[in-house]
XYZ file of C-alpha atoms in Angstrom:
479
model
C 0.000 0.000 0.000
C 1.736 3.378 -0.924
C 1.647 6.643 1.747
C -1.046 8.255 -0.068
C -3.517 5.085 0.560
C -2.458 4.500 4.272
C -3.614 8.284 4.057
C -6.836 7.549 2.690
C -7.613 4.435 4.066
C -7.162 6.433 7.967
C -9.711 8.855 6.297
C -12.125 6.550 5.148
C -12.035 4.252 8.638
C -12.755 7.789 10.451
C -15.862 8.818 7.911
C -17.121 5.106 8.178
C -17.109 5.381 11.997
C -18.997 9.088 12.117
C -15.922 11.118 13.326
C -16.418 12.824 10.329
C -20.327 12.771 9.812
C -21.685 13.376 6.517
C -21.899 17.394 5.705
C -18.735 17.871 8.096
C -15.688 19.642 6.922
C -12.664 17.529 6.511
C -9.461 18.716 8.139
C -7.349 20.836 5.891
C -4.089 19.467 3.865
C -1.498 21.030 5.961
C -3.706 20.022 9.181
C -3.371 16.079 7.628
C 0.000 16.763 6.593
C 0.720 17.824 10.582
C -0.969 14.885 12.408
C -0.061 11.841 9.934
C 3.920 13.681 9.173
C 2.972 13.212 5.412
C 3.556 15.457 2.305
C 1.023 17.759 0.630
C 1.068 15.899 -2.245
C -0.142 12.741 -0.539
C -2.727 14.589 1.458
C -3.730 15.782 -1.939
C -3.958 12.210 -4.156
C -5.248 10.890 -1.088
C -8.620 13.080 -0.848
C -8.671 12.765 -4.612
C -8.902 9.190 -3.909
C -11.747 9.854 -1.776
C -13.617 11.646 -4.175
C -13.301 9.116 -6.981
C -15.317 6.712 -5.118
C -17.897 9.680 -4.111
C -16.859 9.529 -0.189
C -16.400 13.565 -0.247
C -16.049 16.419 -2.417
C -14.255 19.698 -2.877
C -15.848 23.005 -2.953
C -14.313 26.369 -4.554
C -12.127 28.270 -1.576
C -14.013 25.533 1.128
C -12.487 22.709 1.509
C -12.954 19.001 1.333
C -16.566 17.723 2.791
C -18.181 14.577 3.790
C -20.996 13.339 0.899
C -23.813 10.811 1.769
C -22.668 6.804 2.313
C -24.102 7.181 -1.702
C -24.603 9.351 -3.866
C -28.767 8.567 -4.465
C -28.342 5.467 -6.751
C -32.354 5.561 -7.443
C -33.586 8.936 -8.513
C -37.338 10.001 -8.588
C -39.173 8.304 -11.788
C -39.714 10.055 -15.398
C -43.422 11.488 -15.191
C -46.065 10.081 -17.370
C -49.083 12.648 -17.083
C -52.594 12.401 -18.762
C -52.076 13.497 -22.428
C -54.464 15.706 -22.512
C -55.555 19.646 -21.181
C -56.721 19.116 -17.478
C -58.424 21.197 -14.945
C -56.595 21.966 -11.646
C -58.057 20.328 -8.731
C -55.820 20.169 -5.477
C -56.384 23.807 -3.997
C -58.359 22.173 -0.776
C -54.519 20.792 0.037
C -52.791 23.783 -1.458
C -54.623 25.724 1.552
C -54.004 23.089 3.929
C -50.770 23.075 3.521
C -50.496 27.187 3.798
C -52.636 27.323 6.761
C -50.216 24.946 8.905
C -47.683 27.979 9.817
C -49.865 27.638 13.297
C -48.218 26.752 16.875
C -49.711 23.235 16.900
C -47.605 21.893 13.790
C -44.220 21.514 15.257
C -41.926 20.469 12.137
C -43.296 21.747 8.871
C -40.874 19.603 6.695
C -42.525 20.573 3.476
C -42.227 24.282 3.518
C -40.947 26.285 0.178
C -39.176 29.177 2.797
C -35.350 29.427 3.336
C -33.251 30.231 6.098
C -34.095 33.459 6.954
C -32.239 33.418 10.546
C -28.452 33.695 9.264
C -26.461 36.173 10.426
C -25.908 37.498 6.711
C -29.353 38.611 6.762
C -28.509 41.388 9.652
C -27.290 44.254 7.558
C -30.849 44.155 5.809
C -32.431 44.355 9.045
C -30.614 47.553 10.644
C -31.015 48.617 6.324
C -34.984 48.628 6.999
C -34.910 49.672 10.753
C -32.449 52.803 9.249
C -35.501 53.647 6.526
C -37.989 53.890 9.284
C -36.290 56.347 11.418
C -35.381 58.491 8.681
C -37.303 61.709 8.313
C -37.645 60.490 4.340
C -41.168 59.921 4.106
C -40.469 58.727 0.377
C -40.978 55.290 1.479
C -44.762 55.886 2.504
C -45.765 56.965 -0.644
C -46.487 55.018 -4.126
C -43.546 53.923 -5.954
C -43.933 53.811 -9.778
C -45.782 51.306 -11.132
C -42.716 49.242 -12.886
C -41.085 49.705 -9.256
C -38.112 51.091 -7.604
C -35.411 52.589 -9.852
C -33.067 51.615 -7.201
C -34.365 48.330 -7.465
C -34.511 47.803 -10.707
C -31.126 48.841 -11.412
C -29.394 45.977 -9.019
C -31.942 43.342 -10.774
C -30.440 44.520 -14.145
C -27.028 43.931 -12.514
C -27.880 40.706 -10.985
C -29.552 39.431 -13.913
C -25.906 39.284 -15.977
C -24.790 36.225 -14.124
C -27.661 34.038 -15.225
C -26.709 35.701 -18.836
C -29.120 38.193 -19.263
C -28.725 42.108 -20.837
C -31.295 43.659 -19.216
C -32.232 47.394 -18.894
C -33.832 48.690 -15.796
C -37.156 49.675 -17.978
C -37.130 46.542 -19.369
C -37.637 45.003 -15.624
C -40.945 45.616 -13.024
C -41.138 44.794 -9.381
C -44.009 42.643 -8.517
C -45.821 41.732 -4.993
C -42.948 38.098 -4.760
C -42.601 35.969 -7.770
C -46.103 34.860 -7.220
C -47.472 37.699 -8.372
C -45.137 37.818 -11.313
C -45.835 34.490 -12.251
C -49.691 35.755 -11.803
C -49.193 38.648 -14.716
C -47.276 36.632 -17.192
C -49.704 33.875 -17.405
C -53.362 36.751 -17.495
C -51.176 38.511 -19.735
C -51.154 35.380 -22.390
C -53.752 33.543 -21.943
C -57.588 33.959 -21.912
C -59.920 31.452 -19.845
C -60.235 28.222 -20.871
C -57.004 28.552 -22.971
C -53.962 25.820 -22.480
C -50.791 26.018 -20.551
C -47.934 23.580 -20.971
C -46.194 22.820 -17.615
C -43.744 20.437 -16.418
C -44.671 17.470 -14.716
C -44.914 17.767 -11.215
C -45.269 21.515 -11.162
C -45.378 23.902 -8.631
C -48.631 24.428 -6.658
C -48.383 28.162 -7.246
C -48.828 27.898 -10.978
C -51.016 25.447 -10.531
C -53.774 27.590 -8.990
C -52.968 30.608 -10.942
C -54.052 28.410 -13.645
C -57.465 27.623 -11.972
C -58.070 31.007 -10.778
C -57.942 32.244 -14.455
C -60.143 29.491 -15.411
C -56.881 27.512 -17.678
C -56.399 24.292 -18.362
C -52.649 22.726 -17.638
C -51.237 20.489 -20.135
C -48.732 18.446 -17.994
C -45.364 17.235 -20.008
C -43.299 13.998 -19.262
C -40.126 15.638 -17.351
C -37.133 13.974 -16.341
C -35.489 14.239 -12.888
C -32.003 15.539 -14.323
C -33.188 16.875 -17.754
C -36.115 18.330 -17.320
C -39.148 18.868 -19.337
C -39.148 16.655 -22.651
C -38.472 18.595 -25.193
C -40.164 15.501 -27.657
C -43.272 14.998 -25.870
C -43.432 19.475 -25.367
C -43.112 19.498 -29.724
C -45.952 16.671 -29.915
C -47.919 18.633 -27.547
C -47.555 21.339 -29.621
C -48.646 20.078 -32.894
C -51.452 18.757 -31.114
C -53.377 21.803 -28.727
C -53.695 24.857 -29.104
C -51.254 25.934 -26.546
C -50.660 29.514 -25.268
C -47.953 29.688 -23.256
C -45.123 27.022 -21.880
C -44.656 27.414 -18.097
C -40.902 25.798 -17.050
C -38.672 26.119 -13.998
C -35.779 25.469 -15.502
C -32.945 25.636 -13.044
C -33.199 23.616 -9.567
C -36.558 23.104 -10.290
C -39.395 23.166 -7.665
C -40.458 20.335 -6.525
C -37.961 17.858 -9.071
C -34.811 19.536 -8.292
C -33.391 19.275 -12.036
C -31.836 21.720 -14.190
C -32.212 21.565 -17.338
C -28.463 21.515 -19.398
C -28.019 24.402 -21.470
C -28.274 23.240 -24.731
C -31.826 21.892 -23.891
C -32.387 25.865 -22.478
C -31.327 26.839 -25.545
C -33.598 24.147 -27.762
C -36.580 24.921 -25.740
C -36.475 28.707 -26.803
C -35.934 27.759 -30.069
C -39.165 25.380 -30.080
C -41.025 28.328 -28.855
C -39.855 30.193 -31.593
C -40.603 27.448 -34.258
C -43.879 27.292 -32.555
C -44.869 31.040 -32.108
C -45.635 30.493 -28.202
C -44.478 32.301 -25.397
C -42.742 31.053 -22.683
C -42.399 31.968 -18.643
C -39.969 31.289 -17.082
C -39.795 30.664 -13.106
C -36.380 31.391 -11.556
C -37.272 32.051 -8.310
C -34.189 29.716 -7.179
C -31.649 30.018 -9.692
C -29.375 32.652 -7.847
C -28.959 29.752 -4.889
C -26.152 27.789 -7.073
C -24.103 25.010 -5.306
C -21.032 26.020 -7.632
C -20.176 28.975 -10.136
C -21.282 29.933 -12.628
C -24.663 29.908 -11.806
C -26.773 28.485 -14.634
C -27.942 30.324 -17.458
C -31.864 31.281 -17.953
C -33.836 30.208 -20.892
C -34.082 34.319 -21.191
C -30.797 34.277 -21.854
C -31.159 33.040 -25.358
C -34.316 35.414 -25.931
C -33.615 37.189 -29.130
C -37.249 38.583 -29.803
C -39.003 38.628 -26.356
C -41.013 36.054 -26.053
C -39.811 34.473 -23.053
C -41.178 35.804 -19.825
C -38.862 35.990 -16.959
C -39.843 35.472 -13.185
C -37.827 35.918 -10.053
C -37.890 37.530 -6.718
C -35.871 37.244 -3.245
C -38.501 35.268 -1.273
C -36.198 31.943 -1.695
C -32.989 33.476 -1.232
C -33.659 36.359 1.737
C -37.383 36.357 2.961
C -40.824 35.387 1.765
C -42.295 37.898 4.111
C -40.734 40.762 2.374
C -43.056 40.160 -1.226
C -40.392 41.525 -3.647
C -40.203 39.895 -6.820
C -39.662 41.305 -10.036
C -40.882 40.215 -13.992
C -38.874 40.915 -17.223
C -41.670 40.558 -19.494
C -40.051 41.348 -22.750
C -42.606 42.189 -25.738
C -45.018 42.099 -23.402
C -44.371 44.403 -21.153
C -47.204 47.207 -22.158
C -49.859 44.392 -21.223
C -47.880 43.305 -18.460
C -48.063 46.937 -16.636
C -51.812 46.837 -17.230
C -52.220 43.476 -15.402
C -49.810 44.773 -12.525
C -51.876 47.830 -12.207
C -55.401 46.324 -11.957
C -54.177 43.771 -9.214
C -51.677 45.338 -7.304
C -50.703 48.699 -8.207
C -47.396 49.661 -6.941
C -45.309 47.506 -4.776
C -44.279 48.534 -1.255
C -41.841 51.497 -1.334
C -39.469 50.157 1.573
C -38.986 47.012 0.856
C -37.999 47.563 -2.704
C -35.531 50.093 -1.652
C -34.076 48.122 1.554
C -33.541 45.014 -0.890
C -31.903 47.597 -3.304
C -29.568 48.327 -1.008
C -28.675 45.530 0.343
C -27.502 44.044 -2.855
C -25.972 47.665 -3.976
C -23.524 47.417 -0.862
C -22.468 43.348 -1.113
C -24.938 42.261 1.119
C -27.123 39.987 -0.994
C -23.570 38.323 -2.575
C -21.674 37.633 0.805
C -25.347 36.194 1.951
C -25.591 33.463 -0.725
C -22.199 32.365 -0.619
C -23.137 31.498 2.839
C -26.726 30.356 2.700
C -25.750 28.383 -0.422
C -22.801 26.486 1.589
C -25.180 25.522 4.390
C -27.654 24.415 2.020
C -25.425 22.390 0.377
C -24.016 20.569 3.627
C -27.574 20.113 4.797
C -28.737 18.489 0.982
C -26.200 15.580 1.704
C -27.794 14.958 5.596
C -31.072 15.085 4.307
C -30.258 12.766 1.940
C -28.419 10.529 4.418
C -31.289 10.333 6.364
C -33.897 9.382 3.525
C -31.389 6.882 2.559
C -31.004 5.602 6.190
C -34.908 5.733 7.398
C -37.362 5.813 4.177
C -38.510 2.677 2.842
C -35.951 0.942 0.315
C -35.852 1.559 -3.264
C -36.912 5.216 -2.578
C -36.071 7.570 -5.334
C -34.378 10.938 -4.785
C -33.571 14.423 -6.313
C -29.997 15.568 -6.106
C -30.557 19.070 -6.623
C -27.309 21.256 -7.372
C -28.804 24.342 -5.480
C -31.570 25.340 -3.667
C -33.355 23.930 -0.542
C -36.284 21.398 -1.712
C -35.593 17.445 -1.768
C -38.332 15.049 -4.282
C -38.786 11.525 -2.965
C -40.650 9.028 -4.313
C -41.530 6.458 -2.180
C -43.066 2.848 -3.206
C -46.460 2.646 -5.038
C -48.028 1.389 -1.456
C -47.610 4.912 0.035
C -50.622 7.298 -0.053
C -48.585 10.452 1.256
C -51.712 12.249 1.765
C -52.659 9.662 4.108
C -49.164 9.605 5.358
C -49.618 13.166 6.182
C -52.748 12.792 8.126
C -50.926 9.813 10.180
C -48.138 12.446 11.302
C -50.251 15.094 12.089
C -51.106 13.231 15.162
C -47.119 13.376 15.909
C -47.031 17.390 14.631
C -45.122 16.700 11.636
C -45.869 18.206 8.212
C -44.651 17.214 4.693
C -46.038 17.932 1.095
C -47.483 15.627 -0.771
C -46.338 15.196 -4.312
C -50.056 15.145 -5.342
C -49.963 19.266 -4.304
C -48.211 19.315 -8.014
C -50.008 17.826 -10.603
C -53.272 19.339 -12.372
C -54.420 15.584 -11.872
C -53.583 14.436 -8.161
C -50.739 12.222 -9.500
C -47.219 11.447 -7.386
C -49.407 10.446 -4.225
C -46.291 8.432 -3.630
C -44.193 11.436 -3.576
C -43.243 13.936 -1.064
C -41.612 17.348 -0.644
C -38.758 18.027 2.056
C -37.201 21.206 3.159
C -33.598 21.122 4.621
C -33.353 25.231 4.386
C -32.871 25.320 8.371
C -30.639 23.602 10.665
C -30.925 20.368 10.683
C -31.211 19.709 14.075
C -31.675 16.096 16.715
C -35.303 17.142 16.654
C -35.812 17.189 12.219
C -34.003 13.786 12.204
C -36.396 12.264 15.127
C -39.119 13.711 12.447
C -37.697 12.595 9.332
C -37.335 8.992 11.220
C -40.732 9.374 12.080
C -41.736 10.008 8.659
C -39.535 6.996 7.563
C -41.049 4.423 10.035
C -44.742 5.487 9.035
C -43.946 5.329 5.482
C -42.560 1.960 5.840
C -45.383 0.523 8.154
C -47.587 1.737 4.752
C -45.565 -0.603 2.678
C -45.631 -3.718 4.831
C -49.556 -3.135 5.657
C -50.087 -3.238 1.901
C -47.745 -6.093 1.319
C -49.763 -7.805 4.465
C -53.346 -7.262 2.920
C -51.254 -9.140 -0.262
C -50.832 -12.471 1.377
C -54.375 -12.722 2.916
C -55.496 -11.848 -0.390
């Protein structure tokens, strides 16, 4: 055995025996070079070792860091929705599941919201508290109706990283992405018209769609890939379809991101197609590595592609600033924000601005987005180590939200109503299909610290889950 594997073989004996615990920072080179009186260049080959059989992995100007006992071998199943226009049904759930942020639900494991309790987050906080003692009363009075200049002038500058030129006029603040999401689509589409969406979808969209009386067309999509960009052309030969509806990057609830040449093939279907598409990338700034993926935007050479964001994923739901770039149809776009809305709240719009303007909002997800990362591969252990076997899971390169699919025998609304009696609370894929499909499924969140008492839960959801399976194999043999 050469140095370098004596090296690695002490390293692996010490991850194998939870020294070093999955999400943990390994010891630095010149720290292993100290304690085991080796060279760097045997520390080196030796966590390179390591990370050829997936045991850790480096991150940019972090260090070396504990992954999962595996990598998810099983990932969450390609979607095969109806293949047809649907109504949306669900919205008794969708407001079950919004009306648990009450005192009796202890663990809400299902919840879209980050971490809004890091200490990056403080400068925003004395930012506001400094706008309200000001004698400026410009903040109590309307803003304009596209939003903050301010504002829009550090969206323009954010935007460049995901690849898009914007222009502060070409860019309007909205009430969260929700809202945004909210004008694209009554900007398109007329009721009873047809919106292609990927397959699950978020709940959001969903009920948009059924407040403005739409019907969703729901696309295979592939856990890693993302929508299919076959079945999507076949679709659109076939209905009438208004407007496409993606999430492209660390999608909500599937995790994926679509590669870039598939971004860039989608547009181009649009184009070929003469439809419009919006474009949700409410999480695409929370990147596990740099460059942060590209938006389907990006590619937009005449327009059509509707951009949504916001920070209520990345700093705090509560504040409601989100922001639409809604290209050729922005005239339309202004109408719809000014017959719901009107302007946007002056002080958060310029407290956000801010923020970002002075480094704030960078330094913050550099942070969040290392947490989030740490507390993806725990999450994961955990599913792995509790959840029935054969469970399919997302491996989501940013953001906060996990997929898992659990076996066919696993109702997860009923699950749900089982751990309600423990106060525990998790989403049930069926929240994200027009149709009620991925009952199996289930949303986690693993934005906050994943403390003793979220494992207990996640155990807890992991033992019900698997008493489901072994009732229904039961009921099998007496059958």
């Amino acid at each position: 055995m050469t140095r370098y594997e004596e090296v690695a073989t002490v390293l692996r004996e010490r991850i194998e025996h939870g020294i070093y615990r999955v999400g943990d920072r390994l010891p630095s080179i010149r720290a292993v070079c100290q304690e085991l009186d080796v060279s760097i260049s045997t520390v080196q080959e030796a966590y390179r070792q390591l990370m050829d059989v997936a045991l850790i992995e480096s991150r940019p100007k972090s260090g070396y860091f504990v992954l999962p006992s595996r990598v998810p071998s099983v990932l969450p199943s390609v979607s095969r929705p109806a293949q047809r226009p649907l109504d949306i049904s669900q919205w008794d759930q969708v407001l079950e599941l919004v009306a648990t942020q009450r005192d009796d639900v202890r663990l809400l494991l299902g919840r879209g919201i980050p971490n809004f309790e890091y200490e990056t987050l403080r400068p925003l906080s004395k930012i506001l508290a400094g706008l309200h003692r000001s004698n400026d009363l410009h903040g109590f009075n309307y803003d304009k109706l596209s939003g903050s200049p301010e504002l829009r002038q550090q969206v323009a500058r954010l935007a460049i990283a995901s690849g898009c030129l914007l222009h502060p006029d070409d860019i309007m603040v909205t009430t969260g992405c929700q809202e945004a999401l909210s004008i694209a689509l009554r900007t398109l589409t007329q009721p009873g018209d047809v919106v292609a969406v990927d397959s699950p979808s978020f709940y959001g969209t969903m009920q948009i769609l059924k407040a403005n009386g739409l019907k969703a067309l729901e696309i295979p999509t592939d856990p890693q890939t993302g929508i299919s960009l076959e079945a999507l052309e076949l679709a659109l030969e076939q209905w009438p379809i208004r407007a496409i509806q993606v999430t492209p990057t660390y999608n909500n609830p599937l995790g994926y991101t679509m590669p870039e040449a598939r971004k860039r093939a989608l547009f181009q279907l649009a184009q070929r197609f003469d439809v419009a598409i919006i474009e949700d990338d409410i999480y695409g700034d929370l990147s596990f590595s740099l460059p942060r993926p590209r938006t389907v935007k990006s590619f937009d050479d005449d327009g059509r592609v509707m951009l949504c964001s916001g920070f209520s994923k990345t700093v705090g739901p509560g504040l409601r600033v989100g922001w639409l770039a809604p290209g050729r149809y922005r005239d339309q776009a202004l109408h719809m924000k000014y017959v719901s809305t009107g302007a946007s709240a002056t002080l958060p719009q310029l407290a956000v601005a801010e923020f970002v303007a002075k480094g704030h909002y960078e330094r913050h997800l550099r942070y969040a987005t290392r947490q989030y990362q740490r507390q993806r591969d725990i999450m994961i252990s955990w599913v792995q180590r509790y959840f029935p076997k054969g469970a399919g899971i997302s491996y989501p390169q940013g953001s906060f939200l996990l997929w898992v699919e659990l076996p066919a025998a696993v109702d997860c609304v009923r699950l749900n109503q089982r751990l309600a009696q423990r106060a525990i609370h998790v989403a049930p894929g069926s929240l994200f299909s027009a149709s009620g499909k991925f009952r199996q499924c289930l949303r986690l969140n693993y934005a906050f610290t994943l403390t003793p008492a979220i494992e207990d839960a996640v155990r807890t959801v992991g033992e019900i889950a698997t008493e489901m399976v072994e009732e229904a194999q039961a009921h099998e043999v007496v059958l």
